[in-house]
Short mmCIF file of C-alpha atoms and ligand atoms in Angstrom, two decimals:
data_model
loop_
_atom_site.label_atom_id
_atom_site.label_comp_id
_atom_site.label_asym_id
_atom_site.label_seq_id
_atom_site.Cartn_x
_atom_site.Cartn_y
_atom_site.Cartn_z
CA UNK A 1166 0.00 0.00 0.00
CA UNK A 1167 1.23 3.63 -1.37
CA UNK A 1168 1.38 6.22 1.65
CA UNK A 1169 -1.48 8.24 2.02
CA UNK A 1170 -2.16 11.46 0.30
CA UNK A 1171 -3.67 14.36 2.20
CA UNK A 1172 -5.90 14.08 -1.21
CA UNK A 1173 -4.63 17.94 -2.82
CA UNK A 1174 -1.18 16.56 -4.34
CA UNK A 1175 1.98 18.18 -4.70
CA UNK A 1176 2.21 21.45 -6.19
CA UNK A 1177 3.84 19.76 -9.53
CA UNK A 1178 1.26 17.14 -9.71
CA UNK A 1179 -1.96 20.22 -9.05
CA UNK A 1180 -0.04 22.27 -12.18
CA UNK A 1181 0.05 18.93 -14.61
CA UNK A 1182 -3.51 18.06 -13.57
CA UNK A 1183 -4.45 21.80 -14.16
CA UNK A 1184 -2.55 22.02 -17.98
CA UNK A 1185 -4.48 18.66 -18.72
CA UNK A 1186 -8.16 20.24 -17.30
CA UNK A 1187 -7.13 23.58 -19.83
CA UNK A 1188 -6.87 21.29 -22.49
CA UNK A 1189 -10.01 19.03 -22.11
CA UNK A 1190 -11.96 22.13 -21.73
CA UNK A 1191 -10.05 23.57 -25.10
CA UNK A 1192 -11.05 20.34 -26.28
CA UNK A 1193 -14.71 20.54 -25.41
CA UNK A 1194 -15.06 23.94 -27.07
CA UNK A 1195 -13.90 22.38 -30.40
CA UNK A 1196 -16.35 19.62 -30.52
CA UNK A 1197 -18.92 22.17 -29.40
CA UNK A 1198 -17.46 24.25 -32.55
CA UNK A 1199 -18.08 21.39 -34.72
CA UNK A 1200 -21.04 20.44 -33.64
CA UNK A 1201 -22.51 23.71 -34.36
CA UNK A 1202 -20.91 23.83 -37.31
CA UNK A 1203 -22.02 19.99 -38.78
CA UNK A 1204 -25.79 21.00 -37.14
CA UNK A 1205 -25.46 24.46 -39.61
CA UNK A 1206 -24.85 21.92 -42.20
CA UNK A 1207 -27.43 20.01 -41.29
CA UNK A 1208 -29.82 22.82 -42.14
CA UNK A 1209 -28.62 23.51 -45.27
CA UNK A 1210 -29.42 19.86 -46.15
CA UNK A 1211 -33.02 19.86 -44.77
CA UNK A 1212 -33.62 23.54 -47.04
CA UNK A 1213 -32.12 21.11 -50.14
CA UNK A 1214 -34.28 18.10 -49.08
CA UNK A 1215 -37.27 20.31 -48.72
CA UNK A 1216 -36.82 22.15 -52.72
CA UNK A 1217 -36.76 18.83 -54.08
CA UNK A 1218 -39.07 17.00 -51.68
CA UNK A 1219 -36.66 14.51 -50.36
CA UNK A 1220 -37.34 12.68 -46.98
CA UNK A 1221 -35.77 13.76 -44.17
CA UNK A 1222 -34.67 10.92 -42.47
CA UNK A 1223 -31.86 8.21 -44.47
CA UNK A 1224 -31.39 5.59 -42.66
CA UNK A 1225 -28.88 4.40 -45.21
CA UNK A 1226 -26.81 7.30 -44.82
CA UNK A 1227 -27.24 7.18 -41.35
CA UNK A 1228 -25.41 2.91 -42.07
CA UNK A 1229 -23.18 4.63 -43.83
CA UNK A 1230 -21.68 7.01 -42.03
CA UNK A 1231 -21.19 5.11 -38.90
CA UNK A 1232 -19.30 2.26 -40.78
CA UNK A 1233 -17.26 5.44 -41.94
CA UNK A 1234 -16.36 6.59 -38.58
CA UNK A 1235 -15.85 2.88 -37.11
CA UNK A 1236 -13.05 1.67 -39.97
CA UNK A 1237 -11.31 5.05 -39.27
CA UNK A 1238 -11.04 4.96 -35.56
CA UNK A 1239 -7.59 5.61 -33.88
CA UNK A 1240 -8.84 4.25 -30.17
CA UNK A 1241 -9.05 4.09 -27.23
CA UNK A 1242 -13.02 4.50 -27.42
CA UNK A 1243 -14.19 0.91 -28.60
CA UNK A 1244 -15.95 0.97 -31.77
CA UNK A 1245 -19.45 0.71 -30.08
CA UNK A 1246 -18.67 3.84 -27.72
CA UNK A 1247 -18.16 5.49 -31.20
CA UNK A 1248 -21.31 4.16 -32.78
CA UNK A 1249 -23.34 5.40 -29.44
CA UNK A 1250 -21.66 8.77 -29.05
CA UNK A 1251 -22.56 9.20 -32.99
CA UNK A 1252 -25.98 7.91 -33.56
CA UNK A 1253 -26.39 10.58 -30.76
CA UNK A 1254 -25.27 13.01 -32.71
CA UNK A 1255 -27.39 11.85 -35.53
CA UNK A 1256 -30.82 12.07 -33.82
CA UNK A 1257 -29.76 15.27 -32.54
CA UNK A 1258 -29.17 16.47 -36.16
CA UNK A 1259 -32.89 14.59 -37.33
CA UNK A 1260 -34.24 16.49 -34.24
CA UNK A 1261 -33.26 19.62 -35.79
CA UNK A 1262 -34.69 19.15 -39.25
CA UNK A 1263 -37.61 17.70 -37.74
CA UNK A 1264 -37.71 20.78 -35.63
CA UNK A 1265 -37.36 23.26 -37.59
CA UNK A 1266 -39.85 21.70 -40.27
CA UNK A 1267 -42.37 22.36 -37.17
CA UNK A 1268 -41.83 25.54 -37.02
CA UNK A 1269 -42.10 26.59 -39.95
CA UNK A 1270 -45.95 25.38 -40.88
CA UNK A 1271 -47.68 28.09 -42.08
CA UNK A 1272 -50.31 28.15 -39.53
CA UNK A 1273 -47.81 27.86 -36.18
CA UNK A 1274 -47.34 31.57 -34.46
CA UNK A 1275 -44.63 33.06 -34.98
CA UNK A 1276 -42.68 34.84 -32.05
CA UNK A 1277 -44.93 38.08 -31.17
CA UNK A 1278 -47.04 37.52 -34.25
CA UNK A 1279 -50.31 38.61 -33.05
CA UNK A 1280 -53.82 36.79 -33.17
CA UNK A 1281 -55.07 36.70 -36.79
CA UNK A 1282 -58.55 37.73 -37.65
CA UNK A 1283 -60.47 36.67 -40.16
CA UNK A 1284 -63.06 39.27 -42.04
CA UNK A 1285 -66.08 37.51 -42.74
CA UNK A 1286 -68.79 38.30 -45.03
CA UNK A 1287 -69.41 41.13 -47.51
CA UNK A 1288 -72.29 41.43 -50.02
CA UNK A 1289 -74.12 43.78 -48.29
CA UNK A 1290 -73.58 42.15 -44.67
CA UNK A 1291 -72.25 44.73 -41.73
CA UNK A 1292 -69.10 43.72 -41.51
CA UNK A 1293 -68.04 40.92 -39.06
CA UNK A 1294 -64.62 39.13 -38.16
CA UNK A 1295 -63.53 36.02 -36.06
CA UNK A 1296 -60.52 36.78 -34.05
CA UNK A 1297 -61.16 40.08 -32.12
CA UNK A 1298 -63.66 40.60 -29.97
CA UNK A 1299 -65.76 37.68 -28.30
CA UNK A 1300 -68.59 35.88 -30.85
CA UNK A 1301 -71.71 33.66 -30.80
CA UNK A 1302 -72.46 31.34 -33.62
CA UNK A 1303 -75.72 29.65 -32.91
CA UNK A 1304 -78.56 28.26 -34.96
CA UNK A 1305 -80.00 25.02 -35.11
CA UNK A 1306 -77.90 21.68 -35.38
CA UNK A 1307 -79.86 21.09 -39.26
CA UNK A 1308 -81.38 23.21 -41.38
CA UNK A 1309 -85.19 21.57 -41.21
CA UNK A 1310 -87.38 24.04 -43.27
CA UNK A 1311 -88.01 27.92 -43.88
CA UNK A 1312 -90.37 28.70 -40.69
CA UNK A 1313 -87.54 27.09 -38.49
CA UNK A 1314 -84.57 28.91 -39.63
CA UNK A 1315 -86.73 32.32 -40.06
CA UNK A 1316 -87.70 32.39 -36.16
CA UNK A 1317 -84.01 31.38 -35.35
CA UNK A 1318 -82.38 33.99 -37.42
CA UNK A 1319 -85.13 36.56 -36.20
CA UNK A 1320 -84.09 35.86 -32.90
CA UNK A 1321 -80.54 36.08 -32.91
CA UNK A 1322 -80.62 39.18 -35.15
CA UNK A 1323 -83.02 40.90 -32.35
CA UNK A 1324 -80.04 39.86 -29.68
CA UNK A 1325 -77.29 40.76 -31.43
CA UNK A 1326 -75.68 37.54 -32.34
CA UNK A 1327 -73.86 38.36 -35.76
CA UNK A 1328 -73.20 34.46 -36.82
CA UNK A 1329 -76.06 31.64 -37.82
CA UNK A 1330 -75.62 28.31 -37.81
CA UNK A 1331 -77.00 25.11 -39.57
CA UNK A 1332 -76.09 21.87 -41.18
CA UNK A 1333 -77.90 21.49 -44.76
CA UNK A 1334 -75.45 18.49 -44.88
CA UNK A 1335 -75.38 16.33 -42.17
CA UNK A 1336 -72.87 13.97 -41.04
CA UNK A 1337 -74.74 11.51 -39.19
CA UNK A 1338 -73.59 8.18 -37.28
CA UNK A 1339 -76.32 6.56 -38.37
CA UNK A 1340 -77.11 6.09 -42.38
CA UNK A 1341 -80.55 5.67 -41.22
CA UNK A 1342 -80.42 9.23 -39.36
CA UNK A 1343 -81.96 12.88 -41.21
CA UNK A 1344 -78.95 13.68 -43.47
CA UNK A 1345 -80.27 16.84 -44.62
CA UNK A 1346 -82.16 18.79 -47.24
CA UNK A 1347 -78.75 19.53 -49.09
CA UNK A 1348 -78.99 21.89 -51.60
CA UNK A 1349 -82.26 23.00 -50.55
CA UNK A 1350 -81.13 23.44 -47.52
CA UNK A 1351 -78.09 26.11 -48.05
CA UNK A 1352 -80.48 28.30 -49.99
CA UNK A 1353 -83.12 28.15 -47.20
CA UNK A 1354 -79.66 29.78 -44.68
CA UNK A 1355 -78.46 31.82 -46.43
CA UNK A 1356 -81.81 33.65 -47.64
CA UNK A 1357 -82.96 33.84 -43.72
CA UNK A 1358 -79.35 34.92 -42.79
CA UNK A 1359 -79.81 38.03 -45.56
CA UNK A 1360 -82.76 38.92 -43.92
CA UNK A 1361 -81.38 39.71 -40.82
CA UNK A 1362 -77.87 40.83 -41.72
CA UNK A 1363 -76.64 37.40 -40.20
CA UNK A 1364 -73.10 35.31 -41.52
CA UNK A 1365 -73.53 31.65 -41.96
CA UNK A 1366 -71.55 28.40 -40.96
CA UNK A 1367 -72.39 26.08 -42.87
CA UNK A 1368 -70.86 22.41 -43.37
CA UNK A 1369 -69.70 20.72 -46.26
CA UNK A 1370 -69.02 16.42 -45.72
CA UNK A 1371 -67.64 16.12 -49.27
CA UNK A 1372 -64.98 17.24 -52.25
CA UNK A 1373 -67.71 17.12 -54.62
CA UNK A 1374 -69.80 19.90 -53.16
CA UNK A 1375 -66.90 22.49 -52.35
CA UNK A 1376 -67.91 24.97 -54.77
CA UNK A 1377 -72.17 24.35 -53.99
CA UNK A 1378 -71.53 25.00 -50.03
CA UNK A 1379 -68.99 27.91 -50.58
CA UNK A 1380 -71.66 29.73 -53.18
CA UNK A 1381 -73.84 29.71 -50.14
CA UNK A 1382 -72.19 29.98 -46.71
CA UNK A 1383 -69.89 32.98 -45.32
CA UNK A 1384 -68.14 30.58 -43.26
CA UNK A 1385 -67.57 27.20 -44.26
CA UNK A 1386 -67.52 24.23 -41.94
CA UNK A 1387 -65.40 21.17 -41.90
CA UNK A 1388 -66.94 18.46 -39.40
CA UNK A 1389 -65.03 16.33 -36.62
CA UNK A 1390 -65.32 13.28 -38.67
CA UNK A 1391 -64.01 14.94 -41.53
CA UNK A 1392 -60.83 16.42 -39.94
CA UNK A 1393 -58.74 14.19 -41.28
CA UNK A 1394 -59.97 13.88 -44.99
CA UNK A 1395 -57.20 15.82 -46.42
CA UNK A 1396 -58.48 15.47 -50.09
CA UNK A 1397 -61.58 17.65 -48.46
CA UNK A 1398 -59.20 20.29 -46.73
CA UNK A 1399 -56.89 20.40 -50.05
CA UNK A 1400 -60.44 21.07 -52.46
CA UNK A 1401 -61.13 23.51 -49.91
CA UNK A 1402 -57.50 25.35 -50.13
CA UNK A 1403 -59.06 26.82 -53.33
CA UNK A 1404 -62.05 28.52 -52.04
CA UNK A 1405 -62.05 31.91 -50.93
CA UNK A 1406 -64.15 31.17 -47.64
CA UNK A 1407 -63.08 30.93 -44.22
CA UNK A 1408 -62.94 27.58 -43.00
CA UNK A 1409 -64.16 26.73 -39.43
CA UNK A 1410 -62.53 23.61 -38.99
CA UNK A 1411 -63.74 21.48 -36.02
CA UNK A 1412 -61.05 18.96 -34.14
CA UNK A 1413 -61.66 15.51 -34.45
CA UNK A 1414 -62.84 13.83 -31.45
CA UNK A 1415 -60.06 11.38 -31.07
CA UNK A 1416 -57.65 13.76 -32.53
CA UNK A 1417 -54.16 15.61 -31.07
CA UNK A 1418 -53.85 19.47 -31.60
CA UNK A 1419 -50.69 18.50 -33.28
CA UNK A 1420 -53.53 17.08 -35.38
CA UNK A 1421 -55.65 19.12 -35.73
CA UNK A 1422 -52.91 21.86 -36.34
CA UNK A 1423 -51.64 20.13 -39.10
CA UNK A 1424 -55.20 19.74 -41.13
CA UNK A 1425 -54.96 23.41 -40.75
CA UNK A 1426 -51.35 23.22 -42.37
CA UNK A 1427 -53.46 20.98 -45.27
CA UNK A 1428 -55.69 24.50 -45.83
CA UNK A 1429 -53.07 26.89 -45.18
CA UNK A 1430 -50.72 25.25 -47.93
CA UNK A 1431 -53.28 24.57 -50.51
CA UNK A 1432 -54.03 28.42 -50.70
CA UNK A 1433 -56.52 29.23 -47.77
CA UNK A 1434 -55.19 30.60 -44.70
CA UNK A 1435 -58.93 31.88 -43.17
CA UNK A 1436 -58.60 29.02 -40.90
CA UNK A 1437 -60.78 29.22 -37.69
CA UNK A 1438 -60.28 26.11 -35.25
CA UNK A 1439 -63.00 24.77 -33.61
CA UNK A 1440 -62.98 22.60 -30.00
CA UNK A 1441 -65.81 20.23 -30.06
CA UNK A 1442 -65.01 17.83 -27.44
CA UNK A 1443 -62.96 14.87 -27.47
CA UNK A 1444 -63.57 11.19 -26.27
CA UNK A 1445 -63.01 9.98 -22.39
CA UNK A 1446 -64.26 7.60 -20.51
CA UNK A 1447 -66.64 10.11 -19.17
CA UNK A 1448 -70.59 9.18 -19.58
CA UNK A 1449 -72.18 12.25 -18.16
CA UNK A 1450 -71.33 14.21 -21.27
CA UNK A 1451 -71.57 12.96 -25.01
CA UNK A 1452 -68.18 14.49 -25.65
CA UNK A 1453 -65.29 16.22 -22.90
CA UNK A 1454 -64.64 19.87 -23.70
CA UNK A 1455 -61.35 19.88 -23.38
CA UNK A 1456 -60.87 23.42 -22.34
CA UNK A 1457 -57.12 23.36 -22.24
CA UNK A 1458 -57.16 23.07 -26.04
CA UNK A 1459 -58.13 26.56 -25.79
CA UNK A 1460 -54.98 28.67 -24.86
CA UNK A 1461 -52.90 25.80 -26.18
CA UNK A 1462 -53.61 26.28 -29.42
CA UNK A 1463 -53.61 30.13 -28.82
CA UNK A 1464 -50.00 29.72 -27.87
CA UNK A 1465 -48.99 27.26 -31.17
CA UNK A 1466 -51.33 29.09 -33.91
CA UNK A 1467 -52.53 32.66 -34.37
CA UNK A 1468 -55.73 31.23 -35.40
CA UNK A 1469 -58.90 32.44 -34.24
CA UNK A 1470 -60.04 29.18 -31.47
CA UNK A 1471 -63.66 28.66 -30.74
CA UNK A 1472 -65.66 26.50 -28.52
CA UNK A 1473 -68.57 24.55 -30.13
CA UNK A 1474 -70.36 23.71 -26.30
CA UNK A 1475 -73.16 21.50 -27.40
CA UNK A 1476 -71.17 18.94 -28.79
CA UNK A 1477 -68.75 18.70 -26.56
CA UNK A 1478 -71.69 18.82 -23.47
CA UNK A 1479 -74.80 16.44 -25.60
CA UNK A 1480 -76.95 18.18 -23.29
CA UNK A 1481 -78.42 21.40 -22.23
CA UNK A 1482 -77.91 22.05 -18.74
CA UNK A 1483 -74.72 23.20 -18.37
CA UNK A 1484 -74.12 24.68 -21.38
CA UNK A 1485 -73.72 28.56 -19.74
CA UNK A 1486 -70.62 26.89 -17.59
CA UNK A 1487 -68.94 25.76 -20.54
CA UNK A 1488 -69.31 28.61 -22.56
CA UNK A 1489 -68.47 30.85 -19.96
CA UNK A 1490 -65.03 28.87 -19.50
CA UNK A 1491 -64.52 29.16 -23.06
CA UNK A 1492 -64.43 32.53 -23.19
CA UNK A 1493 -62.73 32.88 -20.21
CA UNK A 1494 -60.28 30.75 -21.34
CA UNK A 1495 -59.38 33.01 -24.59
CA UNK A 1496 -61.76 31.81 -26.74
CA UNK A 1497 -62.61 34.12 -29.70
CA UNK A 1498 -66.09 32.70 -29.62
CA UNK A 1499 -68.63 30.25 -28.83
CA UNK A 1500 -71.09 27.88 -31.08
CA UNK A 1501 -74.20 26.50 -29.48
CA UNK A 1502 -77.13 25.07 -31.24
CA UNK A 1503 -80.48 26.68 -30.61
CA UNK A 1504 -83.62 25.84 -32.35
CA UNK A 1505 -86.97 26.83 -31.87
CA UNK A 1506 -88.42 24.15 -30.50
CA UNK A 1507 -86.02 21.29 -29.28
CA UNK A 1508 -88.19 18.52 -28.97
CA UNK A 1509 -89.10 18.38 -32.59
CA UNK A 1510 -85.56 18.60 -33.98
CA UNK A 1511 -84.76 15.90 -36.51
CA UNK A 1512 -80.88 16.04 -35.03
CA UNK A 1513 -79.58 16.92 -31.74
CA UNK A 1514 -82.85 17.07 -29.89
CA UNK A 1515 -81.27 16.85 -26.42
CA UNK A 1516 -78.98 19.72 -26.55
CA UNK A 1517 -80.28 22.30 -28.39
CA UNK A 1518 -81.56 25.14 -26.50
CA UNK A 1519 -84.92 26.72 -26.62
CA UNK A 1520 -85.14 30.85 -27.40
CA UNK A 1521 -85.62 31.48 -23.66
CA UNK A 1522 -82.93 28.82 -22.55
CA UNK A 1523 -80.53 30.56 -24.71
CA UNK A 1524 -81.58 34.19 -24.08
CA UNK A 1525 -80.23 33.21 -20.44
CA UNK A 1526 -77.12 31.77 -21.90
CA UNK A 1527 -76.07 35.13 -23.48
CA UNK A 1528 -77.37 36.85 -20.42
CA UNK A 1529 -74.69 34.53 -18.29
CA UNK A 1530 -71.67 35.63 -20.86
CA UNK A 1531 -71.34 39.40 -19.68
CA UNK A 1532 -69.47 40.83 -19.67
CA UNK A 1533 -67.19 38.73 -22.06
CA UNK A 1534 -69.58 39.07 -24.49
CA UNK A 1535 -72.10 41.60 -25.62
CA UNK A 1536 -74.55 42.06 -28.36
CA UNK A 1537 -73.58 43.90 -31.26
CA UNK A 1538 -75.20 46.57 -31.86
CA UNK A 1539 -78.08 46.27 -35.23
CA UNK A 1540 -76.94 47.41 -38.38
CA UNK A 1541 -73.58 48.47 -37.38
CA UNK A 1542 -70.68 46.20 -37.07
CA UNK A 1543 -71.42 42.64 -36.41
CA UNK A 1544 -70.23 40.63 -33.64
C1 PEP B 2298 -72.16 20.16 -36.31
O1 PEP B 2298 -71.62 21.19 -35.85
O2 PEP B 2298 -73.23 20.20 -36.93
C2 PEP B 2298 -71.53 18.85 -36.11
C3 PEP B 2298 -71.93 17.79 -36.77
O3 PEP B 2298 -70.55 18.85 -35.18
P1 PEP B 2298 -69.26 17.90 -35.06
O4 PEP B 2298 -68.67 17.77 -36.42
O5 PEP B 2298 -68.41 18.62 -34.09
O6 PEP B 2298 -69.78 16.59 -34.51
MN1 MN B 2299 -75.66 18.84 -33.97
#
């Protein structure tokens, strides 16, 4: 056994230890050097990739290049140290591309990019926009027949609600289910909503009647089931409608971000995202609002967010609760179906509200929202 050491060495032995440290620490600031300099490189090759749409990932390469680095190394790190340390280096380097690629979509928010908002209307309609100030969209869940969506759009024009709703076609889960009057149906809107200086939302379930629905509806809808039919969101990258897109029910904002990107990059950037509710295990509600997705998707997109409450909710009851936390939430606005009398609706019968129910709704939203005033600018 060597004597013991008081453990701090002799001075010799603290000013070789200390030339060594310098260098290791010169050393580390080289790698870090070329690190930075290979991940600048790395760049580079994703802009190249992305001009000639190559993938981003190469696994071949990827072979390649560690074989490279294994037949030239000098030791002492074993060749599997060498593999490790560099196929860390490589996912760091697919990070990046990946990365980047992120955030760059069109619809993510740029740093201090404010909230977008969307102008909506024209044609003789006050006009109206979707990213400012606080809105309602209500109407029934289907368009049924004139008297119907006359007394709805009489009502809402006499409280101020700028925005009518109302499926002419219906998605339903059952085939056997009211699909809707169609054609008929987008005419019987949008001459109601003209009478009363109202906007329209207005859904359309297919490629083939793009250009029918836009014709008619100020705002164009795109349903949770069809969130993901990207053929639908590319036809509708042509149009020169906004698009309230609603988030699939089993879908990630990720997700639902990127069937935004689908609109965005086919041409049309009016893109208002819609939280509908998503799927739990929950029974007391048909859907759960899930009211984080609200200043989440604030923070990723500038994209006006809205709450569509009866979905989510599948019933009436506490409907003020939820659109109250919407909008305190950030919410540029709230949809809720109202039709004139509930129990008859072909659709949605147990959570649409009644005039009176939703006269109290509004009443419970002040002051985050407030009726716009008739015949001036429309809320
Ligand atoms: C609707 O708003 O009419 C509708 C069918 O809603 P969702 O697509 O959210 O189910
Ligand atoms: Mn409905």
């Amino acid at each position: 056994m060597g004597k013991r050491s008081s453990g701090a060495g002799t001075p010799d032995g603290r000013a070789e230890l200390e030339a060594l440290r310098r260098r290791t620490s010169e050393l580390n600031r080289r790698i870090l050097d070329l690190l930075s300099e290979r991940a600048r490189v790395v760049i580079e090759v994703r802009k190249v990739k992305e001009r000639h749409a190559i993938d981003l990932f190469s696994p071949g390469r990827e072979a390649e290049m560690l074989e490279d680095l294994v037949s030239a190394n000098p030791g002492p790190f074993p060749d599997d140290t060498i593999r490790h340390l560099f196929r860390e280096v490589f996912r760091a380097s697919l990070g990046l591309m990946e990365g980047e690629a992120e955030t760059s979509l069109r619809v993510a928010r740029k740093p201090g990019e404010p909230d977008a908002v969307i102008r909506v209307g024209g044609q003789g309609l006050p006009a109206r926009a979707i990213g400012a100030a606080p809105v309602v969209i209500a109407g029934p869940c289907a368009v049924e027949d004139e008297e119907q969506v006359e007394a709805v759009a009489a009502e809402l024009a006499r409280l101020g609600v700028g925005f009518i709703r109302g499926g002419a076609f219906k998605p339903r889960t059952s085939p056997y289910a009211f699909q809707g009057l169609g054609a008929r149906g987008l005419g019987i809107l949008a001459a109601a909503a003209r009478r009363h200086g109202l906007a329209t939302v207005t859904e359309v379930v297919d490629t083939r009647s793009v250009d029918l629905v836009a014709r008619h509806a100020d705002v164009v809808q795109v349903g949770s089931r069809n969130m993901a039919n990207y053929e639908l969101l590319k036809a509708l990258g042509s149009t020169r409608k906004p698009v309230l897109l609603k988030r699939g029910f089993a879908a990630t904002l990720d997700e639902l971000l990127l069937a935004a990107e689908y609109l965005a990059s086919a041409g049309n950037e009016d893109v208002i995202l819609c939280e509908r509710g998503v799927r739990t295990f929950a029974r007391e509600t048909r859907f759960t609002l899930d009211i984080s997705a609200v200043p989440l998707l604030k923070r990723m997109t500038r994209l006006p967010v809205v709450v569509d409450v009866s979905h989510s909710a599948g019933r009436r009851d506490i409907l003020p609760s939820l659109a109250r936390a919407a909008l305190a939430a950030g919410a540029h606005g709230v949809m809720v179906e109202v039709h004139p009398d509930p129990a008859l609706a072909r659709s949605d019968a147990q959570q649409q509200l009644d005039f009176a129910a939703f006269r109290e709704l509004l009443a419970s939203l002040a002051p985050l929202w407030t009726p716009a005033p008739r015949g001036r600018r429309g809320r």
